[in-house]
Each structure stands twice: as C-alpha cells, then as structure tokens.
Short mmCIF file of N, CA, C and O in Angstrom, two decimals:
data_model
loop_
_atom_site.label_atom_id
_atom_site.label_comp_id
_atom_site.label_asym_id
_atom_site.label_seq_id
_atom_site.Cartn_x
_atom_site.Cartn_y
_atom_site.Cartn_z
N MET A 1 -30.00 4.50 -9.35
CA MET A 1 -29.66 4.57 -7.93
C MET A 1 -29.30 6.01 -7.59
O MET A 1 -28.54 6.65 -8.32
N PRO A 2 -29.80 6.54 -6.49
CA PRO A 2 -29.58 7.94 -6.18
C PRO A 2 -28.16 8.30 -5.72
O PRO A 2 -27.80 9.46 -5.71
N ILE A 3 -27.32 7.33 -5.35
CA ILE A 3 -25.94 7.63 -4.96
C ILE A 3 -25.03 7.32 -6.15
O ILE A 3 -25.00 6.20 -6.64
N VAL A 4 -24.31 8.34 -6.61
CA VAL A 4 -23.40 8.19 -7.74
C VAL A 4 -21.98 8.25 -7.21
O VAL A 4 -21.64 9.14 -6.42
N VAL A 5 -21.15 7.31 -7.63
CA VAL A 5 -19.75 7.25 -7.21
C VAL A 5 -18.90 7.98 -8.24
O VAL A 5 -18.98 7.71 -9.43
N ARG A 6 -18.09 8.91 -7.77
CA ARG A 6 -17.28 9.77 -8.64
C ARG A 6 -15.78 9.48 -8.51
O ARG A 6 -14.96 10.40 -8.57
N ILE A 7 -15.41 8.23 -8.33
CA ILE A 7 -13.99 7.88 -8.19
C ILE A 7 -13.22 8.27 -9.44
O ILE A 7 -12.09 8.76 -9.35
N ASP A 8 -13.80 8.07 -10.62
CA ASP A 8 -13.11 8.39 -11.87
C ASP A 8 -12.64 9.84 -11.92
O ASP A 8 -11.54 10.13 -12.40
N VAL A 9 -13.48 10.74 -11.44
CA VAL A 9 -13.15 12.16 -11.47
C VAL A 9 -11.90 12.42 -10.62
O VAL A 9 -10.96 13.10 -11.05
N GLU A 10 -11.89 11.86 -9.42
CA GLU A 10 -10.76 12.08 -8.52
C GLU A 10 -9.49 11.38 -9.02
O GLU A 10 -8.39 11.91 -8.88
N LEU A 11 -9.65 10.20 -9.62
CA LEU A 11 -8.49 9.51 -10.19
C LEU A 11 -7.89 10.35 -11.31
O LEU A 11 -6.66 10.47 -11.42
N ALA A 12 -8.72 10.94 -12.14
CA ALA A 12 -8.23 11.78 -13.24
C ALA A 12 -7.51 13.01 -12.70
O ALA A 12 -6.45 13.39 -13.22
N LYS A 13 -8.04 13.63 -11.65
CA LYS A 13 -7.40 14.81 -11.06
C LYS A 13 -6.01 14.47 -10.56
O LYS A 13 -5.09 15.27 -10.66
N GLN A 14 -5.88 13.26 -9.97
CA GLN A 14 -4.60 12.84 -9.40
C GLN A 14 -3.69 12.16 -10.44
O GLN A 14 -2.57 11.79 -10.12
N LYS A 15 -4.24 11.95 -11.65
CA LYS A 15 -3.52 11.22 -12.71
C LYS A 15 -3.04 9.86 -12.19
O LYS A 15 -1.88 9.48 -12.36
N MET A 16 -3.97 9.16 -11.52
CA MET A 16 -3.66 7.88 -10.90
C MET A 16 -4.42 6.77 -11.61
O MET A 16 -5.59 6.93 -11.94
N SER A 17 -3.75 5.65 -11.82
CA SER A 17 -4.40 4.50 -12.47
C SER A 17 -5.26 3.75 -11.46
O SER A 17 -5.05 3.87 -10.23
N VAL A 18 -6.19 2.98 -11.97
CA VAL A 18 -7.04 2.15 -11.11
C VAL A 18 -6.18 1.16 -10.34
O VAL A 18 -6.39 0.93 -9.15
N GLY A 19 -5.19 0.58 -11.01
CA GLY A 19 -4.32 -0.39 -10.36
C GLY A 19 -3.55 0.21 -9.20
O GLY A 19 -3.47 -0.39 -8.12
N GLU A 20 -2.98 1.38 -9.39
CA GLU A 20 -2.24 2.04 -8.32
C GLU A 20 -3.18 2.41 -7.17
O GLU A 20 -2.86 2.21 -6.00
N PHE A 21 -4.35 2.94 -7.53
CA PHE A 21 -5.34 3.31 -6.52
C PHE A 21 -5.74 2.09 -5.70
O PHE A 21 -5.75 2.14 -4.47
N ALA A 22 -6.05 0.99 -6.37
CA ALA A 22 -6.47 -0.23 -5.69
C ALA A 22 -5.39 -0.70 -4.72
O ALA A 22 -5.68 -1.04 -3.57
N GLU A 23 -4.15 -0.69 -5.18
CA GLU A 23 -3.04 -1.14 -4.33
C GLU A 23 -2.87 -0.25 -3.11
O GLU A 23 -2.71 -0.73 -1.99
N ARG A 24 -2.93 1.06 -3.32
CA ARG A 24 -2.71 1.99 -2.21
C ARG A 24 -3.86 1.98 -1.20
O ARG A 24 -3.64 2.20 -0.01
N VAL A 25 -5.08 1.72 -1.67
CA VAL A 25 -6.24 1.67 -0.78
C VAL A 25 -6.35 0.31 -0.09
O VAL A 25 -6.87 0.21 1.01
N GLY A 26 -5.85 -0.73 -0.76
CA GLY A 26 -5.95 -2.07 -0.19
C GLY A 26 -7.15 -2.83 -0.72
O GLY A 26 -7.71 -3.68 -0.03
N LEU A 27 -7.56 -2.52 -1.94
CA LEU A 27 -8.67 -3.20 -2.60
C LEU A 27 -8.14 -3.94 -3.83
O LEU A 27 -7.07 -3.62 -4.33
N THR A 28 -8.93 -4.87 -4.32
CA THR A 28 -8.59 -5.48 -5.60
C THR A 28 -9.10 -4.56 -6.71
O THR A 28 -10.07 -3.82 -6.51
N PRO A 29 -8.46 -4.61 -7.88
CA PRO A 29 -8.98 -3.81 -9.00
C PRO A 29 -10.44 -4.17 -9.33
O PRO A 29 -11.21 -3.30 -9.71
N ALA A 30 -10.82 -5.43 -9.12
CA ALA A 30 -12.21 -5.83 -9.37
C ALA A 30 -13.16 -5.12 -8.41
O ALA A 30 -14.25 -4.69 -8.82
N ASN A 31 -12.77 -4.98 -7.16
CA ASN A 31 -13.63 -4.28 -6.19
C ASN A 31 -13.70 -2.79 -6.49
O ASN A 31 -14.74 -2.15 -6.27
N VAL A 32 -12.61 -2.21 -6.99
CA VAL A 32 -12.65 -0.81 -7.41
C VAL A 32 -13.64 -0.66 -8.56
O VAL A 32 -14.42 0.29 -8.60
N ALA A 33 -13.63 -1.60 -9.50
CA ALA A 33 -14.56 -1.57 -10.62
C ALA A 33 -16.00 -1.64 -10.14
O ALA A 33 -16.87 -0.93 -10.66
N VAL A 34 -16.27 -2.46 -9.14
CA VAL A 34 -17.62 -2.56 -8.58
C VAL A 34 -18.04 -1.21 -8.01
O VAL A 34 -19.17 -0.76 -8.22
N LEU A 35 -17.14 -0.54 -7.31
CA LEU A 35 -17.45 0.79 -6.77
C LEU A 35 -17.67 1.80 -7.89
O LEU A 35 -18.65 2.54 -7.88
N LYS A 36 -16.75 1.83 -8.85
CA LYS A 36 -16.84 2.80 -9.95
C LYS A 36 -18.11 2.64 -10.76
O LYS A 36 -18.68 3.62 -11.23
N ASN A 37 -18.55 1.42 -10.95
CA ASN A 37 -19.72 1.16 -11.79
C ASN A 37 -21.03 1.27 -11.04
O ASN A 37 -22.09 1.02 -11.60
N GLY A 38 -20.97 1.62 -9.75
CA GLY A 38 -22.18 1.81 -8.98
C GLY A 38 -22.89 0.52 -8.58
O GLY A 38 -24.07 0.54 -8.26
N ARG A 39 -22.18 -0.59 -8.61
CA ARG A 39 -22.80 -1.87 -8.26
C ARG A 39 -22.61 -2.23 -6.79
O ARG A 39 -23.17 -3.21 -6.32
N ALA A 40 -21.84 -1.44 -6.06
CA ALA A 40 -21.62 -1.72 -4.64
C ALA A 40 -22.88 -1.40 -3.85
O ALA A 40 -23.55 -0.41 -4.11
N LYS A 41 -23.20 -2.24 -2.89
CA LYS A 41 -24.36 -2.02 -2.04
C LYS A 41 -23.99 -1.29 -0.75
O LYS A 41 -24.84 -0.74 -0.07
N ALA A 42 -22.68 -1.32 -0.41
CA ALA A 42 -22.22 -0.69 0.82
C ALA A 42 -20.73 -0.39 0.69
O ALA A 42 -20.03 -1.00 -0.11
N VAL A 43 -20.27 0.57 1.48
CA VAL A 43 -18.85 0.90 1.55
C VAL A 43 -18.52 1.08 3.03
O VAL A 43 -19.21 1.83 3.73
N ARG A 44 -17.50 0.39 3.49
CA ARG A 44 -17.08 0.55 4.88
C ARG A 44 -16.47 1.93 5.06
O ARG A 44 -15.80 2.45 4.17
N PHE A 45 -16.67 2.50 6.24
CA PHE A 45 -16.07 3.79 6.53
C PHE A 45 -14.56 3.71 6.45
O PHE A 45 -13.91 4.67 6.02
N SER A 46 -13.97 2.60 6.86
CA SER A 46 -12.52 2.46 6.79
C SER A 46 -12.04 2.49 5.33
O SER A 46 -10.99 3.07 5.03
N THR A 47 -12.82 1.93 4.42
CA THR A 47 -12.48 1.96 3.00
C THR A 47 -12.65 3.38 2.45
O THR A 47 -11.79 3.88 1.72
N LEU A 48 -13.73 4.03 2.82
CA LEU A 48 -13.96 5.41 2.40
C LEU A 48 -12.85 6.32 2.91
O LEU A 48 -12.34 7.18 2.17
N GLU A 49 -12.44 6.12 4.14
CA GLU A 49 -11.35 6.90 4.72
C GLU A 49 -10.06 6.68 3.93
O GLU A 49 -9.36 7.64 3.59
N ALA A 50 -9.75 5.42 3.62
CA ALA A 50 -8.53 5.11 2.86
C ALA A 50 -8.59 5.75 1.47
O ALA A 50 -7.58 6.30 0.99
N MET A 51 -9.75 5.70 0.81
CA MET A 51 -9.88 6.31 -0.51
C MET A 51 -9.65 7.82 -0.43
O MET A 51 -8.97 8.40 -1.28
N CYS A 52 -10.21 8.46 0.59
CA CYS A 52 -10.04 9.90 0.76
C CYS A 52 -8.59 10.26 1.06
O CYS A 52 -8.07 11.26 0.55
N ARG A 53 -7.91 9.45 1.86
CA ARG A 53 -6.50 9.70 2.16
C ARG A 53 -5.65 9.60 0.90
O ARG A 53 -4.81 10.46 0.63
N VAL A 54 -5.87 8.54 0.13
CA VAL A 54 -5.08 8.30 -1.09
C VAL A 54 -5.33 9.40 -2.12
O VAL A 54 -4.40 9.87 -2.78
N LEU A 55 -6.57 9.82 -2.26
CA LEU A 55 -6.93 10.81 -3.27
C LEU A 55 -6.90 12.25 -2.74
O LEU A 55 -7.15 13.18 -3.49
N ASP A 56 -6.62 12.42 -1.43
CA ASP A 56 -6.57 13.74 -0.81
C ASP A 56 -7.85 14.52 -1.11
O ASP A 56 -7.84 15.61 -1.68
N CYS A 57 -8.98 13.89 -0.74
CA CYS A 57 -10.28 14.50 -1.01
C CYS A 57 -11.23 14.23 0.16
O CYS A 57 -10.86 13.57 1.13
N GLN A 58 -12.41 14.75 0.06
CA GLN A 58 -13.46 14.55 1.05
C GLN A 58 -14.45 13.50 0.55
O GLN A 58 -14.57 13.29 -0.66
N PRO A 59 -15.20 12.84 1.47
CA PRO A 59 -16.18 11.85 1.03
C PRO A 59 -17.16 12.40 0.00
O PRO A 59 -17.55 11.70 -0.94
N GLY A 60 -17.55 13.65 0.13
CA GLY A 60 -18.48 14.26 -0.81
C GLY A 60 -17.91 14.42 -2.21
O GLY A 60 -18.65 14.61 -3.17
N ASP A 61 -16.58 14.34 -2.33
CA ASP A 61 -15.96 14.38 -3.66
C ASP A 61 -16.11 13.03 -4.36
O ASP A 61 -16.04 12.97 -5.59
N LEU A 62 -16.31 11.97 -3.59
CA LEU A 62 -16.40 10.62 -4.14
C LEU A 62 -17.84 10.14 -4.30
O LEU A 62 -18.13 9.30 -5.15
N LEU A 63 -18.73 10.64 -3.46
CA LEU A 63 -20.12 10.19 -3.46
C LEU A 63 -21.05 11.39 -3.65
O LEU A 63 -20.87 12.43 -3.02
N GLU A 64 -22.04 11.22 -4.50
CA GLU A 64 -22.99 12.30 -4.76
C GLU A 64 -24.40 11.73 -4.75
O GLU A 64 -24.66 10.67 -5.33
N PHE A 65 -25.32 12.44 -4.11
CA PHE A 65 -26.72 12.08 -4.11
C PHE A 65 -27.38 12.75 -5.30
O PHE A 65 -27.31 13.96 -5.47
N VAL A 66 -28.02 11.95 -6.15
CA VAL A 66 -28.74 12.46 -7.31
C VAL A 66 -30.16 11.93 -7.24
O VAL A 66 -30.38 10.73 -7.25
N GLU A 67 -31.10 12.85 -7.19
CA GLU A 67 -32.52 12.48 -7.09
C GLU A 67 -32.93 11.66 -8.32
O GLU A 67 -32.57 12.02 -9.44
N ASP A 68 -33.68 10.57 -8.09
CA ASP A 68 -34.23 9.79 -9.19
C ASP A 68 -35.25 10.62 -9.95
O ASP A 68 -35.96 11.43 -9.37
N GLU A 69 -35.30 10.40 -11.25
CA GLU A 69 -36.32 11.05 -12.06
C GLU A 69 -37.68 10.47 -11.71
O GLU A 69 -37.83 9.24 -11.63
N PRO A 70 -38.70 11.29 -11.50
CA PRO A 70 -40.02 10.75 -11.21
C PRO A 70 -40.56 9.97 -12.40
O PRO A 70 -40.36 10.37 -13.54
N GLN A 71 -41.21 8.86 -12.11
CA GLN A 71 -41.81 8.04 -13.15
C GLN A 71 -43.18 8.61 -13.54
O GLN A 71 -43.88 9.16 -12.71
N GLY A 72 -43.53 8.47 -14.79
CA GLY A 72 -44.82 8.97 -15.27
C GLY A 72 -45.98 8.20 -14.65
O GLY A 72 -45.80 7.17 -13.98
N PRO A 73 -47.21 8.67 -14.86
CA PRO A 73 -48.40 8.06 -14.24
C PRO A 73 -48.68 6.67 -14.68
O PRO A 73 -48.37 5.97 -15.42
#
C-alpha cells in the first residue's frame, strides 16, 4: 500500500505508550493497532487532528506516501 503510517516513530519520540496514546486520542488500543499495522482503509480528519495534537506533530509526520515497486513483465 502506498500510504505508510508512522505512528510508531512519533510515539517513540514522545516516549508514549500505545495505551496512553489511545486513551488521549479517544481510540481503543485495537484501533491504534489497525492504524499502526497499515490495515486501516480510512482515517477521519478529526482522528488525525487528535493524533497530531497529542503527539505535537503534523499529519505528514504520521502519514507517508511511498511509491509501489513496479511489477516485472
């Protein structure tokens, strides 16, 4: 998938646990895991805003576009 979620990086910078992050953002730890593992199909702007507020970062710090590797012939 071309969108990579970098929540782990920001959590490490803040020395914050997944549980604390989930509680402060208003998500369940299971939903945070879905985001971290790249299995989420969508993220609400309100959730993205809450994550950025809690982690004191920008959306681009959490989400990165990575081009797919071209498949051979």
